[in-house]
Coordinates of C-alpha atoms and ligand atoms in Angstrom, one line a residue:
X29 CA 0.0 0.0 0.0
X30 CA 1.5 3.5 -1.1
X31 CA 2.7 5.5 1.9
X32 CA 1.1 8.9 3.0
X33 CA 3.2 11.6 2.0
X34 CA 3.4 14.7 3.9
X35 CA 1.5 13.3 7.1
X36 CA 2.9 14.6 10.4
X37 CA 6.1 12.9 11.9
X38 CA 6.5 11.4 15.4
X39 CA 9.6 10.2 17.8
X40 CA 8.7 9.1 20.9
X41 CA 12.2 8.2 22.7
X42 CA 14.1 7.3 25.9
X43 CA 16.0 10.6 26.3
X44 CA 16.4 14.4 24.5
X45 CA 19.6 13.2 22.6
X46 CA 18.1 10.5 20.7
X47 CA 14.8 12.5 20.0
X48 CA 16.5 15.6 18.9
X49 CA 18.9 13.6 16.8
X50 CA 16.4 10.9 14.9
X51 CA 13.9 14.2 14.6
X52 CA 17.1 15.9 12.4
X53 CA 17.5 12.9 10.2
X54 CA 13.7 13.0 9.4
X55 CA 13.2 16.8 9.3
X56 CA 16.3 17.0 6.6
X57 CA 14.3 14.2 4.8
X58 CA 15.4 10.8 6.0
X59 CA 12.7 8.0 6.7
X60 CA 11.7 5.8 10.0
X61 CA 14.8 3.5 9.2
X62 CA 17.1 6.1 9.1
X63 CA 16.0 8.2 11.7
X64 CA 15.4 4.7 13.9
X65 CA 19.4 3.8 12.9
X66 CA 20.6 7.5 14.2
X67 CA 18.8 6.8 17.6
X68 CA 20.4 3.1 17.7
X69 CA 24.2 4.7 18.1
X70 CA 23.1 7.6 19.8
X71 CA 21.7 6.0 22.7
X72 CA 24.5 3.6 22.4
X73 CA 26.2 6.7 24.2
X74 CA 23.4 8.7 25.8
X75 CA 21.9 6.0 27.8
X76 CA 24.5 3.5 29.3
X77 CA 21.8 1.6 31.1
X78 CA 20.4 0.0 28.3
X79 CA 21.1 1.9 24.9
X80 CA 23.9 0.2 23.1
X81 CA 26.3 -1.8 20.3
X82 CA 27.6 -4.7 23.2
X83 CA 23.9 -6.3 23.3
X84 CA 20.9 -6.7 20.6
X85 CA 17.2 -6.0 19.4
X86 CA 14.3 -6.4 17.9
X87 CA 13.5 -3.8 14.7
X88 CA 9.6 -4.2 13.2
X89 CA 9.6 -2.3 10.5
X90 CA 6.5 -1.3 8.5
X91 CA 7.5 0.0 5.0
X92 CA 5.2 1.3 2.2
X93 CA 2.8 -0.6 3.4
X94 CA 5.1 -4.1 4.1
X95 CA 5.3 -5.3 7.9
X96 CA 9.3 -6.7 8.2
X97 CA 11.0 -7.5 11.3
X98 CA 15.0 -8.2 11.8
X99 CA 15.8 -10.2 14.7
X100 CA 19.8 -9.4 15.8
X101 CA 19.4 -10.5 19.5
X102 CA 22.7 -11.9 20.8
X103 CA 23.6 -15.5 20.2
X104 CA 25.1 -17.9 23.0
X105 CA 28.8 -18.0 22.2
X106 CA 30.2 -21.2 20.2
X107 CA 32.0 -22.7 23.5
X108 CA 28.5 -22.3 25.4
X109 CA 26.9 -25.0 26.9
X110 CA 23.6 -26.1 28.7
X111 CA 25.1 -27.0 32.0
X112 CA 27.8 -23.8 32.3
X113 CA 26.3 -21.8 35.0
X114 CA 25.6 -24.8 37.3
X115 CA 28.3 -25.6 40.2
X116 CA 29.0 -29.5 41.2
X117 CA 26.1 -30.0 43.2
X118 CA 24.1 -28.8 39.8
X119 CA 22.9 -25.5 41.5
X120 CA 22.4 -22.1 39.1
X121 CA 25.6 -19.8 40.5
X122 CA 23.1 -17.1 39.8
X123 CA 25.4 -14.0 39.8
X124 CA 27.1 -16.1 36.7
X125 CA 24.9 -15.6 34.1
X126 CA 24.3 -11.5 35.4
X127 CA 27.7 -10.0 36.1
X128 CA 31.1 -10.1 34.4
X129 CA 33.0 -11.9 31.9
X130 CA 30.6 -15.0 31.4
X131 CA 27.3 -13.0 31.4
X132 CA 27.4 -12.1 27.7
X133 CA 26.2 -13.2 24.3
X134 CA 27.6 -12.0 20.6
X135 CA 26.1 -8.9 19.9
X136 CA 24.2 -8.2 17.3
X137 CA 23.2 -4.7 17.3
X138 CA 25.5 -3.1 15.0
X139 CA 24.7 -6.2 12.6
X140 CA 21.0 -5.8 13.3
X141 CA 21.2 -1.5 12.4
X142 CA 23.4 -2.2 9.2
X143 CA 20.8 -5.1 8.1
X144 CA 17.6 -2.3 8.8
X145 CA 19.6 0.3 6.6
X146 CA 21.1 -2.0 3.3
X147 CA 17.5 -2.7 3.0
X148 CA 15.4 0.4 3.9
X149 CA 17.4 3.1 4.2
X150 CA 17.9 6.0 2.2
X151 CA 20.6 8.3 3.9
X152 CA 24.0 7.3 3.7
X153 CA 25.5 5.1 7.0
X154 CA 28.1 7.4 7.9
X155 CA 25.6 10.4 8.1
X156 CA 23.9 8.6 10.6
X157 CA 26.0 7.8 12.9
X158 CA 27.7 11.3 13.3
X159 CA 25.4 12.4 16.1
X160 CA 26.4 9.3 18.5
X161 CA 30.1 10.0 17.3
X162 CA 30.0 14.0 18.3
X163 CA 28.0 12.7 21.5
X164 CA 30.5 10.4 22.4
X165 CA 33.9 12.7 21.5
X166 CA 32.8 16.0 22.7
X167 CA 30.6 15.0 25.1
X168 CA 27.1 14.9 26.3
X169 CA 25.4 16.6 29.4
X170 CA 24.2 13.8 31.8
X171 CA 20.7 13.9 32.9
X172 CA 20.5 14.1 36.5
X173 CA 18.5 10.6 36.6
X174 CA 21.7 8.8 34.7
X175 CA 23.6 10.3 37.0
X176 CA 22.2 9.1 40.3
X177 CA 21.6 5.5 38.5
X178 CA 25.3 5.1 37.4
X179 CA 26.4 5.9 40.5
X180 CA 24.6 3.7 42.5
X181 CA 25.5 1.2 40.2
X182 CA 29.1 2.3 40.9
X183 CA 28.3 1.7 44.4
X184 CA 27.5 -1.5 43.9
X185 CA 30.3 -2.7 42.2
X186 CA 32.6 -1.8 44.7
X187 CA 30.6 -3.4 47.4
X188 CA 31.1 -7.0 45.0
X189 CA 32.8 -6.5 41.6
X190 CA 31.8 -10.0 40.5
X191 CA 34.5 -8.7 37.7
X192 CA 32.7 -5.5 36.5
X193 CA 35.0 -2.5 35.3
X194 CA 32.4 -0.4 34.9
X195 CA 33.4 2.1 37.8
X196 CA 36.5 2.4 35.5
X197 CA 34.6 4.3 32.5
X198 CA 31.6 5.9 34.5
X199 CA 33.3 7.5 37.5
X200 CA 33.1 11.0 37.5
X201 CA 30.4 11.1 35.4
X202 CA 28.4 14.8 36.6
X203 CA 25.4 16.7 35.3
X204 CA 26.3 19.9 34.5
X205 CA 29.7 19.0 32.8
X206 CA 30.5 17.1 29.1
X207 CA 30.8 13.4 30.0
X208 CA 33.5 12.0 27.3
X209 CA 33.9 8.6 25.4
X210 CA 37.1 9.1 23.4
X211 CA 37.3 4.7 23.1
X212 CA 34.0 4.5 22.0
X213 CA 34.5 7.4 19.6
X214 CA 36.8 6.2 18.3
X215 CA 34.6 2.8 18.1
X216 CA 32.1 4.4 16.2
X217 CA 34.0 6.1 13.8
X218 CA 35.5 2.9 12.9
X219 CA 32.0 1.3 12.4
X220 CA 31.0 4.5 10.3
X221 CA 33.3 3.4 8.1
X222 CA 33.5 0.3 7.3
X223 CA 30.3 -0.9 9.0
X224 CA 29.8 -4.6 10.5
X225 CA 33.1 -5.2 9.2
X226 CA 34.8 -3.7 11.7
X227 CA 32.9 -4.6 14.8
X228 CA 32.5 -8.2 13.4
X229 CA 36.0 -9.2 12.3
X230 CA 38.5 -5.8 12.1
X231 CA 39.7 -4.1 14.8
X232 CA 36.6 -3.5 16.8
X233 CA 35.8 -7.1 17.1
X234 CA 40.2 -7.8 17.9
X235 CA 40.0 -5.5 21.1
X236 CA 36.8 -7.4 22.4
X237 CA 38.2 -11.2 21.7
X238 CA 41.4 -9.7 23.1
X239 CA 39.7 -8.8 26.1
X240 CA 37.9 -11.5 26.6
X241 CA 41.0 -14.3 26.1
X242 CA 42.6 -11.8 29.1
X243 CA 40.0 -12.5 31.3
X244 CA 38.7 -15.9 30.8
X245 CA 35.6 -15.1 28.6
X246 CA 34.3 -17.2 25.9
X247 CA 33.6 -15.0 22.6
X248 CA 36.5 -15.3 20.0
X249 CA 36.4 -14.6 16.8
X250 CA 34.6 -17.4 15.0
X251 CA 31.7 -16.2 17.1
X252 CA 32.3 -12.5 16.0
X253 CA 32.6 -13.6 12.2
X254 CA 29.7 -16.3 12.2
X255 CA 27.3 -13.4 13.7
X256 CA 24.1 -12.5 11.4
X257 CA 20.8 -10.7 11.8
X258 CA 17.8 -12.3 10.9
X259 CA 14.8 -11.2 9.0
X260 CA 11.5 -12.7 10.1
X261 CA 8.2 -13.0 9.8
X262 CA 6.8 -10.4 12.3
X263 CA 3.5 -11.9 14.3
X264 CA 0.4 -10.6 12.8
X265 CA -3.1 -10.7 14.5
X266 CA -6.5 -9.2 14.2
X267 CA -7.7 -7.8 17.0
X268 CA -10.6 -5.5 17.9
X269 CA -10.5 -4.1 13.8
X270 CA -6.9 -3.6 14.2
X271 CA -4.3 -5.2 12.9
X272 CA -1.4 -6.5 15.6
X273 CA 1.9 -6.5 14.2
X274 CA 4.6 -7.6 17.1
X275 CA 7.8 -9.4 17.9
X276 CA 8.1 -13.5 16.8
X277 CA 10.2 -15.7 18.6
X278 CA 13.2 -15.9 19.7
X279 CA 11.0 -12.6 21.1
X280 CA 7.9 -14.2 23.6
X281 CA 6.4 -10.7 23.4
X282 CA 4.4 -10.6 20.2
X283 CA 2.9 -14.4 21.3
X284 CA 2.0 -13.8 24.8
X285 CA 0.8 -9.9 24.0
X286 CA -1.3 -11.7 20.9
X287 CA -3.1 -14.6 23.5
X288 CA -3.6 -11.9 25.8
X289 CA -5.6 -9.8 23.1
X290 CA -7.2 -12.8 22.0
X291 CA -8.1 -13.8 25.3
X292 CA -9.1 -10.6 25.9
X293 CA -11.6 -10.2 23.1
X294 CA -13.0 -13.5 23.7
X295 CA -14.1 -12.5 27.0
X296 CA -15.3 -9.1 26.0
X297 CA -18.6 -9.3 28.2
X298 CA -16.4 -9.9 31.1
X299 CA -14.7 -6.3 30.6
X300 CA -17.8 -4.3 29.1
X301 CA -18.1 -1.6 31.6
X302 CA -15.1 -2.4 34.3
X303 CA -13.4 0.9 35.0
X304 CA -9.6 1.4 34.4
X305 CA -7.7 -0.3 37.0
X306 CA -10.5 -1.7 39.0
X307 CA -9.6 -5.1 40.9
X308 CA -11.8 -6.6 38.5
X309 CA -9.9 -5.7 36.3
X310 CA -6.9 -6.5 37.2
X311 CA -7.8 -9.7 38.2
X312 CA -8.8 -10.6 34.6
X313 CA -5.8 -9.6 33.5
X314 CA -3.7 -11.4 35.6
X315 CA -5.7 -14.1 34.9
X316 CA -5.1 -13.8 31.1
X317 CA -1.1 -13.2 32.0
X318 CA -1.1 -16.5 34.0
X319 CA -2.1 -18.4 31.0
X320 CA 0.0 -16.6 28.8
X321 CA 3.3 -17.0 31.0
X322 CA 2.6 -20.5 31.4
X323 CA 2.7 -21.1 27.8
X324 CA 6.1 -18.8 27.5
X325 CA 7.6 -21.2 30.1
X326 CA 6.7 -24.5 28.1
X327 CA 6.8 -23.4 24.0
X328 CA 8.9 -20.2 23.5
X329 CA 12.7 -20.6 22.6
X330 CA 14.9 -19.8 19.5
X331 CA 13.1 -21.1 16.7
X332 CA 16.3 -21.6 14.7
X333 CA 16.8 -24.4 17.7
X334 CA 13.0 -25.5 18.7
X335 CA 9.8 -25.7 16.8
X336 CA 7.5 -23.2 18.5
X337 CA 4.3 -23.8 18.0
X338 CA 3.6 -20.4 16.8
X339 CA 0.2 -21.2 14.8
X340 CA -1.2 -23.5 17.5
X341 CA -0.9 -21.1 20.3
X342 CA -2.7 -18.3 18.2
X343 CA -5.3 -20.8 17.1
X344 CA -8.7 -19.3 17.7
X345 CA -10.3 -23.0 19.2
X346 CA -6.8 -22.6 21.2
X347 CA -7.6 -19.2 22.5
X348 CA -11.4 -19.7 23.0
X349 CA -10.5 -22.9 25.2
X350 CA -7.4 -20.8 27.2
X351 CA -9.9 -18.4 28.3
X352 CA -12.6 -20.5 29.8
X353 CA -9.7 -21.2 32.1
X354 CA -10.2 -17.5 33.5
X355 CA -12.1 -17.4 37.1
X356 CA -13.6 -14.2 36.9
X357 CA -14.4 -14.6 40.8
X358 CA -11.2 -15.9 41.9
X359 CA -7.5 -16.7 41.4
X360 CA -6.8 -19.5 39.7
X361 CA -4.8 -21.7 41.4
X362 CA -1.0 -21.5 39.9
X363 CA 0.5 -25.1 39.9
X364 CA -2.7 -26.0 38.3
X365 CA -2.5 -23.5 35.5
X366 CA -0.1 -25.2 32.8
X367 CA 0.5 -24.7 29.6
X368 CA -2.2 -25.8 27.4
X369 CA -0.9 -27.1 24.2
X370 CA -0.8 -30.6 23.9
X371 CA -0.7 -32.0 24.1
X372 CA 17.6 -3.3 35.8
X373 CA 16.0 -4.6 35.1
X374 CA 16.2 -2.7 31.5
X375 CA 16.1 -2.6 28.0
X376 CA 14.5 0.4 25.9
X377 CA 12.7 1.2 23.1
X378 CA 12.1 3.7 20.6
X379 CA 9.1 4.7 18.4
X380 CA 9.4 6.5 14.9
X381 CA 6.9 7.3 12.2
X382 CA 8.2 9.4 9.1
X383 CA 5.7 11.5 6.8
X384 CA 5.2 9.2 4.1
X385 CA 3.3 6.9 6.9
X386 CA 6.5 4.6 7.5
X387 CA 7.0 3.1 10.8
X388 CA 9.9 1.5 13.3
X389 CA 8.9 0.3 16.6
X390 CA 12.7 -0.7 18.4
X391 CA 13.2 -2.1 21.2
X392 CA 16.9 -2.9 22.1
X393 CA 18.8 -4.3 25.3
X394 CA 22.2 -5.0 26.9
X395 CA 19.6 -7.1 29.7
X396 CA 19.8 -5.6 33.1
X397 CA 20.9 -1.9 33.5
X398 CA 24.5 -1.4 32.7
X399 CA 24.4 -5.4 31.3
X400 CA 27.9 -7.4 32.6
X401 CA 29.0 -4.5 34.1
X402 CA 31.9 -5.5 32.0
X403 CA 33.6 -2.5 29.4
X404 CA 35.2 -3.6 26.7
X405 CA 38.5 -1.9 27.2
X406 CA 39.8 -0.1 24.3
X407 CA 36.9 -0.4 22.9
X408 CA 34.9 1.8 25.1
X409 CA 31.1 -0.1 25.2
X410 CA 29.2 -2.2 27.4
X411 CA 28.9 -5.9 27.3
X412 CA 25.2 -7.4 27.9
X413 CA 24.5 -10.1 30.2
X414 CA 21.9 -11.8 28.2
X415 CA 23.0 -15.1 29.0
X416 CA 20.6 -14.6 31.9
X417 CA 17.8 -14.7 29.5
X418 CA 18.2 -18.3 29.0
X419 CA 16.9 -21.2 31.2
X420 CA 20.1 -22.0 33.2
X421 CA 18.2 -25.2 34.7
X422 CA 14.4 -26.5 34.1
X423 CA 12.4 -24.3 36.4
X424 CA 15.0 -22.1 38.3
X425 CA 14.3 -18.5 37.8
X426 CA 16.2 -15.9 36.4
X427 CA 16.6 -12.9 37.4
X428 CA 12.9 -11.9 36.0
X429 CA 11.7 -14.5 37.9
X430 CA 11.0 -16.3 34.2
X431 CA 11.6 -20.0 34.1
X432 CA 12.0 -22.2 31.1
X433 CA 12.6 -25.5 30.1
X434 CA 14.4 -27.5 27.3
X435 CA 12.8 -24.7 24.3
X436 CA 15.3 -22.2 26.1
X437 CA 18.3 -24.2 27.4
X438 CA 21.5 -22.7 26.8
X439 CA 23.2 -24.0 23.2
X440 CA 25.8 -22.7 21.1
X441 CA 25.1 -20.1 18.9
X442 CA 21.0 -20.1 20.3
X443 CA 19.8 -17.2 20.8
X444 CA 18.4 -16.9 24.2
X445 CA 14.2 -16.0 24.9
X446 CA 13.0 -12.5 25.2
X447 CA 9.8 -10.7 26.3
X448 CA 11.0 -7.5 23.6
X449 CA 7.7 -6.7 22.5
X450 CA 8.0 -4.2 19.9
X451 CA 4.2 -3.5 18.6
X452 CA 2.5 -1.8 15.9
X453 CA -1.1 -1.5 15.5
X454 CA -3.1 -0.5 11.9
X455 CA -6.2 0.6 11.5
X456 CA -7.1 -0.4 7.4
X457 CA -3.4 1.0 5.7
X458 CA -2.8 3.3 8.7
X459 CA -0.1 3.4 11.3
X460 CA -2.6 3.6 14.7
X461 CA 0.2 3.1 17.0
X462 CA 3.4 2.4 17.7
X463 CA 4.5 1.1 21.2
X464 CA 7.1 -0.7 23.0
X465 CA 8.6 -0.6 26.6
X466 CA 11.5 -2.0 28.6
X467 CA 11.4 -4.2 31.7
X468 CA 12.3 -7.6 31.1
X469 CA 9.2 -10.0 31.4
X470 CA 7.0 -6.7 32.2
X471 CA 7.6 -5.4 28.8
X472 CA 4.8 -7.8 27.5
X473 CA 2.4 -6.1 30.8
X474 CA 3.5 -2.6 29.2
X475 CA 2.6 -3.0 25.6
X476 CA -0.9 -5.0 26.4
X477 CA -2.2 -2.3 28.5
X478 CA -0.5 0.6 26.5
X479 CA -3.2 -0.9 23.5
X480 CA -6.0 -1.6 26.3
X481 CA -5.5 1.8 27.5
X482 CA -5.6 3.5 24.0
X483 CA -8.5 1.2 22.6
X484 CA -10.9 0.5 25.3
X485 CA -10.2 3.1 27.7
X486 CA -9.8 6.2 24.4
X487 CA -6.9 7.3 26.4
X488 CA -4.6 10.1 24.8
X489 CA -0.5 9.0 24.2
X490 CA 0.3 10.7 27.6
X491 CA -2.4 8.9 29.2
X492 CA -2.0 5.9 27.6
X493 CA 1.9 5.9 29.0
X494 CA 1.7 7.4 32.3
X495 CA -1.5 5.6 33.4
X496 CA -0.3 3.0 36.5
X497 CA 0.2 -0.6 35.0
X498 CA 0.1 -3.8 36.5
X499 CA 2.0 -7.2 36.4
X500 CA 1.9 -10.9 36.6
X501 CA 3.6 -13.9 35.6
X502 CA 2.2 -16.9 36.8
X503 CA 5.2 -17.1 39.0
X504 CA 6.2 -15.9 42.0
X505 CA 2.6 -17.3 42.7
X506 CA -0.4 -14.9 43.0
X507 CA 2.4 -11.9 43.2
X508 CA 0.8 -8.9 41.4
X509 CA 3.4 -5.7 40.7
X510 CA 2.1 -2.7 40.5
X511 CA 3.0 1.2 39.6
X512 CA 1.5 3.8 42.6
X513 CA -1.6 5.0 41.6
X514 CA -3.8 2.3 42.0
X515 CA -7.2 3.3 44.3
X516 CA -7.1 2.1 47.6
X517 CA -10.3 0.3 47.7
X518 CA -9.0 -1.9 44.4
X519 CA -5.8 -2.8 46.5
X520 CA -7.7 -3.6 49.5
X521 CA -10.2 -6.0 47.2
X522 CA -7.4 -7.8 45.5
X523 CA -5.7 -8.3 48.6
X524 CA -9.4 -9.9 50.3
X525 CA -8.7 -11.8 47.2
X526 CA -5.3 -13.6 47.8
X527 CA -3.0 -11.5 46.0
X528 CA 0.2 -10.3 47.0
X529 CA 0.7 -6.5 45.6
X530 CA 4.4 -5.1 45.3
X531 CA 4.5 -1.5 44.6
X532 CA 7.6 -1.8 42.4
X533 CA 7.5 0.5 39.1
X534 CA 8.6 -0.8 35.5
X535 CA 8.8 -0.1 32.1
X536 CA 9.0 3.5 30.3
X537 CA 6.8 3.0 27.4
X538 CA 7.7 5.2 23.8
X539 CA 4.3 5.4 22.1
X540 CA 3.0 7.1 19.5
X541 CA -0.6 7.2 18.2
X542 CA -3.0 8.7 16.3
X543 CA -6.1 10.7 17.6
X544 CA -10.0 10.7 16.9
X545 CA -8.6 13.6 14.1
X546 CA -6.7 11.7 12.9
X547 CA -3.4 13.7 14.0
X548 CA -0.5 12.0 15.4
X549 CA 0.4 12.1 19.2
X550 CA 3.8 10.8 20.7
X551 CA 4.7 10.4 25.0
X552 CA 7.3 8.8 26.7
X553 CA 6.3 8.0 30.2
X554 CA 6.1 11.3 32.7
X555 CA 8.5 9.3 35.5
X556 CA 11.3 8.8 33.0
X557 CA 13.9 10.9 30.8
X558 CA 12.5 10.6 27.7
X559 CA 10.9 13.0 24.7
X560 CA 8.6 12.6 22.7
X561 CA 8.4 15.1 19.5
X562 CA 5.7 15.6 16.5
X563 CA 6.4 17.7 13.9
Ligands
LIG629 N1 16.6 -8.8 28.3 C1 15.2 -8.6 28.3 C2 14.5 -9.3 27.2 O1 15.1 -9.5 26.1 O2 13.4 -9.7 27.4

């Protein structure tokens, strides 16, 4: 379908530098891709929590009318294997798989920005990646928030190091003076100019094998060389008149968000008339996440490594026969709730719409804030510790409190499970909205009520983000997380009803979407250090 031309343009994005940088590259006439790419490196630099080139991503890309999706989340390196975080009594050593040396899979971001620009972009590479580069060489002004989080983190690694060098890069890091990056600088010019190439098997790609043979790690350069993005199939649903286009596996997002939906409209008497964050309500959908969860424990993996059922677990006879399982009266009990075939916390995400109607929804992750906590010296980036992402042992949590089984052990080159949720939603050929969220296994809470909010409850972008979400995962049992806000009298009813409630925010939702005019909005969450333009 032919793109819009001259509509309005939206970024909705985790901090100023990335939105005033991607909104440049669109106002001097680059598309989503583009402008998507420029935010990529930039935040690489701007936010250190979770912005990066040492981890990966999820792109879903909507193009002239085409849904595409490329998949470059980090791979489990070549010398990996199922049992490596497990000491001789066959316990998880769980700060393993989270800090240090061990903790990280191949990246696959730089791969993953370089495969979204060969095929849709139309300004040239080096272009956009001169904003990180300037960030990173002259410097960027802190905000305040990145300056209290890096130095707790700071804090923390000097209480246990677990073999983090972060303090070694970050210290000294103020607000109100330019914080350099001359090794990553000069990183990035090196990857402006000779692209993957560089970080996959030049010089880039020699300091972090280097640095890893120094120190133990696993990653050498067969890994680095063998690395490749993968385009895929993005998960497409109908839902409510729209049309649901979200992460596929080795992403859990787009499935469990999709059953939710599903779920969701099957049981549409059950919602008619419940007010926003009711306990009703949020009993139903933790009911609907229980399900959902269950399913992401048994079925969701790498599908280059496991078949996952993808068609049967969007079935409709599937999905009608998952939500009779909801009580509407009362929690269903946990260890009987299985799945049903048969048989810092971080991350971010970025949302872009261009004027001709194109449309990126990003989200991209080093894992837990700050990843390894590991710098690649000489190399000046952060290393991810997404090896926590995989099922270390059949049923023992990760740090998300996710468990897994055999579709998400640990295997060379697999890519481990992630709840990156990237969504887009049309209405007929039109871009409706465009949301995504960090926040490990909360992502996929974020992105279904960011669509609730917006379609059932005709909430505006800043409502739609700043409204007070609620999680659960089937496990830790009958646990329901939730942002302040909620109304006494619906805490005190779902506690009558059995549920635990942790006050414990998440998530910083990007959205973008379009309004009853048909004008575009864009918000990133009130709470965070994001900024959202349209123009
Ligand atoms: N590391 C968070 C995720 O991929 O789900």
């Amino acid at each position: 379908m032919a793109a819009h031309a001259n509509e309005q343009a939206a970024v909705a994005m985790p901090d100023s530098y990335s939105a005033d940088a991607a909104a440049a590259v669109l106002q001097s006439g680059g598309n989503a891709v583009d402008a998507a790419v420029t935010a990529g490196f930039v935040l690489a630099v701007t936010l250190p929590e979770a912005g990066n080139i040492g981890g990966g991503g999820f792109m879903l890309i909507r193009h002239k009318g085409k849904a595409d999706f490329v998949d470059y989340r980090e791979k489990a390196p070549l010398q990996a294997h199922k049992d490596m975080y497990l000491d001789e009594q066959g316990n998880v050593i769980t700060e393993k798989p989270l800090y240090g040396i061990l903790a990280s899979g191949v990246p696959g971001s730089v791969m993953g920005m370089w495969e979204a620009h060969q095929k849709y972009g139309s300004k040239p590479w080096q272009e956009l990646l001169e904003p990180a580069i300037r960030l990173a060489e002259q410097g960027f002004l802190p905000h305040e928030k990145l300056v209290r989080s890096t130095q707790g983190y700071i804090k923390r690694v000097r209480q246990n190091r677990h073999g983090r060098n972060f303090d070694q890069y970050f210290d000294g890091m103020q607000a109100d003076k330019p914080f350099k990056q001359p090794e990553l600088a000069a990183t990035l010019k090196r990857i402006a100019a000779q692209g993957p190439k560089d970080f996959y098997q030049g010089q880039t790609a020699k300091l972090l094998v280097e640095f890893m043979r120094q120190r133990g790690g696993l990653i050498n350069m067969e890994d680095m060389a063998k690395y490749r993005a993968v385009w895929r199939q993005p998960i497409s649903a109908d839902w409510q008149g729209y049309q649901v286009l979200s992460a596929p596996p080795p992403s859990s997002g787009g499935l469990v968000l999709v059953q939710m939906l599903k779920m969701q409209a099957e049981l549409a008497n059950q919602f008619n008339g419940l007010e926003h964050n009711s306990a009703q309500y949020i009993h139903l959908l933790a009911e609907l996440a229980k399900l959902g969860f269950a399913d992401r424990a048994e079925y969701m993996g790498d599908p280059d490594f496991y078949q996952v059922p993808v068609t049967p677990l969007l079935a409709d006879a599937y999905i009608e026969q998952r939500a009779k399982q909801v009580n509407p009266t009362a929690i269903s009990n946990t260890d009987e709730v299985k799945p049903g075939l048969k048989e810092s916390e971080d991350t971010t995400h970025y949302s872009v719409v261009d004027k001709w109607g194109n449309a990126v929804s990003t989200t991209t992750t080093i894992n837990l804030s700050f990843g390894s906590g590991v710098v690649v010296d000489g190399a000046g980036f952060i290393l991810n510790n997404e090896m926590d992402d995989f099922s270390a042992k059949p049923g023992v949590p990760n740090f998300f409190g996710a468990v897994g089984k055999e579709a998400n052990e640990i295997a060379p080159q697999k890519r481990m499970l992630s709840s990156m949720t990237p969504t887009i939603l049309l209405k007929g050929d039109k871009v409706e909205m465009v949301t995504g969220s960090p926040g490990g296994t909360t992502i996929i809470s974020s992105v279904f009520q960011s669509i609730l909010n917006r379609v059932l409850f005709d909430m505006n972008a800043q409502e739609v983000v700043d409204a007070p979400r609620i999680h659960h995962q089937l496990l830790p049992k009958d646990v329901i997380r939730h942002h302040s806000g909620l109304s006494e009298g619906a805490k005190k009813r779902l506690e009558d009803m059995g549920y635990s409630l942790n006050n414990q925010r998440f998530g910083d939702l990007q959205v973008i979407s379009r309004n009853p005019l048909g004008g575009l909005e864009a918000a990133s969450e009130t709470s965070g250090r994001g900024k959202s333009l349209v123009f």
